[in-house]
Amino acid sequence: DAGITQSPRHKVTETGTPVTLRCHQTENHRYMYWYRQDPGHGLRLIHYSYGVKDTDKGEVSDGYSVSRSKTEDFLLTLESATSSQTSVYFCAIRNRDETGELFFGEGSRLTVL
Amino acid sequence: EDKVVQSPLSLVVHEGDTVTLNCSYEVTNFRSLLWYKQEKKAPTFLFMLTSSGIEKKSGRLSSILDKKELFSILNITATQTGDSAVYLCADNTNAGKSTFGDGTTLTVKP
């Protein structure tokens, strides 16, 4: 158990509203990630963090921002949600350093109407 | 841009069959290749491969990496219905990022 929790687990919102997803870890891991998963697309990296206040973009970062003000929390924000952002969002931490395997949270299902 | 391609995208077999899942990659700063299994929820880690030709094994599952030809295979022998899942492969790079393939959906029928 990598001690990762995501909240909320389910959310329905309307187009144009802001949404923040939270990822919380209890084991002081340096690397944290946000992925989205859609049918036929596997997991696609949105943003990742390699330390407090150190973040970088992934392959599908448009429309998303992140913040990491403390080691244990990594927040993903959709400033103005669109229907194309309906997806399942997974947070992950990397075991040990940049070479380790990923451990995933249970996912957050977001529906944008 | 890193690229990871899995084949086949889906596969239906019967219990007891042996299956081979494929993963090819084009990656800069390659460190390792990882396999994950995803049932109804989050992916869970299966194997990490860093060296060519060294087989990793766990029960009926095994995997091997070919760094010259840039691919990996995941074998499952004597399949069971509990092996039904999406199998994902992903690369690891020096930057700590992972690119995932689209996955192979395996269905094992009784």
Coordinates of N, CA, C and O in Angstrom, one line a residue, chain A residues 9 31 33 35 37 40-43 45 48 57-59 90 94 96 98-107, chain B residues 1 31-32 34 36 38 41-45 48 86 88 91-103:
Chain A
R9 N -13.7 11.1 -5.5 CA -13.6 9.9 -6.3 C -14.5 10.0 -7.5 O -14.3 9.4 -8.5
Y31 N 8.4 12.0 -6.5 CA 7.8 12.1 -7.8 C 6.3 11.8 -7.7 O 5.9 10.8 -7.2
Y33 N 2.5 12.2 -10.1 CA 2.0 12.3 -11.5 C 0.5 12.4 -11.5 O -0.2 11.8 -10.7
Y35 N -2.4 11.4 -14.4 CA -2.7 10.8 -15.7 C -4.2 10.9 -16.0 O -5.0 10.9 -15.0
Q37 N -7.2 8.7 -18.2 CA -7.4 7.5 -19.0 C -8.7 7.5 -19.7 O -9.8 7.7 -19.0
G40 N -9.5 3.5 -25.3 CA -8.7 3.5 -26.5 C -7.4 4.3 -26.4 O -6.6 4.3 -27.4
H41 N -7.1 4.9 -25.3 CA -6.0 5.8 -25.2 C -5.0 5.4 -24.1 O -4.0 6.1 -23.8
G42 N -5.2 4.3 -23.4 CA -4.3 4.0 -22.3 C -4.3 5.2 -21.3 O -5.2 5.9 -21.0
L43 N -3.1 5.3 -20.7 CA -2.9 6.4 -19.7 C -2.0 7.5 -20.4 O -1.0 7.2 -20.9
L45 N -0.1 11.2 -19.8 CA 0.5 12.1 -18.7 C 0.0 13.5 -18.9 O 0.2 14.1 -20.0
Y48 N 3.5 16.4 -14.1 CA 4.1 15.7 -13.0 C 4.9 16.6 -12.2 O 5.2 17.8 -12.5
K57 N 5.2 19.8 -17.6 CA 4.1 19.4 -18.4 C 4.3 18.0 -18.9 O 5.4 17.6 -19.2
G58 N 3.1 17.3 -19.1 CA 3.1 16.0 -19.8 C 2.6 16.2 -21.2 O 2.6 17.4 -21.8
E59 N 2.2 15.1 -21.8 CA 1.8 15.2 -23.3 C 0.4 15.8 -23.5 O 0.1 16.3 -24.6
F90 N -6.0 9.5 -12.8 CA -5.2 8.8 -11.8 C -4.1 9.6 -11.4 O -3.3 10.1 -12.2
R94 N 6.0 7.6 -7.7 CA 7.0 6.7 -8.2 C 7.8 6.2 -7.0 O 8.3 6.9 -6.1
R96 N 10.8 4.9 -4.9 CA 12.2 5.3 -4.8 C 12.5 6.5 -5.6 O 12.0 7.6 -5.3
E98 N 13.6 8.2 -9.8 CA 13.0 8.3 -11.1 C 13.0 7.0 -11.9 O 12.5 6.9 -12.9
T99 N 13.6 6.0 -11.3 CA 13.7 4.7 -12.0 C 12.7 3.7 -11.5 O 12.5 2.6 -12.1
G100 N 11.9 4.0 -10.5 CA 11.0 3.0 -9.9 C 9.7 2.9 -10.6 O 9.4 3.6 -11.5
E101 N 9.0 1.9 -10.2 CA 7.6 1.6 -10.7 C 6.7 2.6 -10.1 O 6.9 3.3 -9.1
L102 N 5.5 2.8 -10.8 CA 4.5 3.7 -10.4 C 3.5 3.0 -9.5 O 3.1 1.8 -9.8
F103 N 3.0 3.6 -8.5 CA 1.9 3.2 -7.7 C 0.7 4.2 -7.9 O 0.9 5.4 -7.8
F104 N -0.5 3.7 -8.2 CA -1.6 4.5 -8.6 C -2.6 4.7 -7.4 O -2.8 3.7 -6.7
G105 N -3.2 5.8 -7.4 CA -4.4 6.0 -6.6 C -5.6 5.3 -7.2 O -5.4 4.7 -8.3
E106 N -6.7 5.3 -6.6 CA -7.9 4.6 -7.1 C -8.6 5.3 -8.2 O -9.5 4.7 -8.8
G107 N -8.3 6.5 -8.5 CA -8.9 7.2 -9.6 C -10.0 8.1 -9.2 O -10.7 7.8 -8.2
Chain B
E1 N 9.5 12.6 -29.6 CA 8.4 12.2 -28.7 C 8.5 10.7 -28.5 O 8.5 9.9 -29.4
R31 N 15.4 3.9 -19.7 CA 16.0 3.3 -18.5 C 15.4 1.9 -18.3 O 16.2 1.0 -18.0
S32 N 14.1 1.8 -18.5 CA 13.5 0.5 -18.3 C 12.1 0.4 -18.9 O 11.6 1.4 -19.3
L34 N 8.3 -1.3 -18.2 CA 7.5 -1.8 -17.1 C 6.1 -2.4 -17.7 O 5.6 -1.8 -18.6
Y36 N 2.2 -3.4 -16.4 CA 1.2 -3.3 -15.4 C -0.1 -4.1 -15.8 O -0.4 -4.3 -17.0
Q38 N -4.3 -4.0 -15.2 CA -5.4 -3.2 -14.8 C -6.7 -4.0 -14.9 O -7.1 -4.3 -16.0
K41 N -10.0 -1.3 -11.6 CA -9.6 0.0 -11.0 C -8.2 0.4 -11.5 O -8.0 0.5 -12.7
A42 N -7.3 0.7 -10.6 CA -6.0 1.3 -11.0 C -5.1 0.2 -11.4 O -5.2 -1.0 -11.0
P43 N -4.1 0.6 -12.3 CA -3.1 -0.4 -12.7 C -2.2 -0.8 -11.5 O -2.0 0.0 -10.6
T44 N -1.8 -2.1 -11.6 CA -0.9 -2.6 -10.6 C 0.3 -3.1 -11.3 O 0.3 -3.7 -12.3
F45 N 1.5 -2.9 -10.6 CA 2.8 -3.2 -11.2 C 3.0 -4.7 -11.3 O 2.7 -5.5 -10.4
M48 N 9.5 -5.0 -14.0 CA 10.3 -4.0 -14.5 C 11.5 -4.6 -15.2 O 12.2 -5.5 -14.6
V86 N -6.8 -5.5 -18.6 CA -6.0 -4.7 -19.5 C -4.5 -4.8 -19.1 O -4.3 -4.5 -17.9
L88 N -0.9 -3.2 -19.6 CA -0.2 -2.0 -20.0 C 1.3 -2.1 -20.0 O 1.8 -2.6 -19.0
D91 N 7.3 2.9 -20.6 CA 8.8 3.1 -20.5 C 9.1 4.0 -19.3 O 8.2 4.6 -18.7
N92 N 10.3 3.9 -18.9 CA 10.9 4.8 -17.8 C 12.1 5.5 -18.5 O 12.9 4.9 -19.1
T93 N 12.1 6.8 -18.3 CA 13.2 7.6 -18.8 C 14.0 8.2 -17.7 O 13.7 8.2 -16.6
N94 N 15.1 8.9 -18.1 CA 15.9 9.6 -17.1 C 15.2 10.7 -16.4 O 15.5 11.0 -15.3
A95 N 14.2 11.2 -17.1 CA 13.5 12.4 -16.5 C 12.4 11.9 -15.5 O 11.7 12.7 -15.0
G96 N 12.3 10.6 -15.4 CA 11.3 10.1 -14.4 C 9.9 10.1 -15.0 O 8.9 9.9 -14.2
K97 N 9.7 10.3 -16.3 CA 8.4 10.2 -16.9 C 8.2 8.8 -17.5 O 9.1 8.2 -17.9
S98 N 6.9 8.5 -17.6 CA 6.5 7.2 -18.2 C 5.5 7.5 -19.3 O 4.5 8.2 -19.1
T99 N 5.8 6.9 -20.5 CA 4.8 6.9 -21.6 C 4.2 5.5 -21.7 O 4.9 4.5 -21.7
F100 N 2.8 5.5 -21.7 CA 2.1 4.2 -21.7 C 1.7 3.9 -23.1 O 1.3 4.7 -23.9
G101 N 1.6 2.6 -23.4 CA 0.9 2.1 -24.6 C -0.6 2.1 -24.3 O -1.0 2.4 -23.2
D102 N -1.3 1.8 -25.4 CA -2.8 1.9 -25.2 C -3.4 0.6 -24.5 O -4.6 0.6 -24.3
G103 N -2.5 -0.4 -24.3 CA -3.0 -1.5 -23.6 C -3.5 -2.6 -24.5 O -3.9 -2.4 -25.6

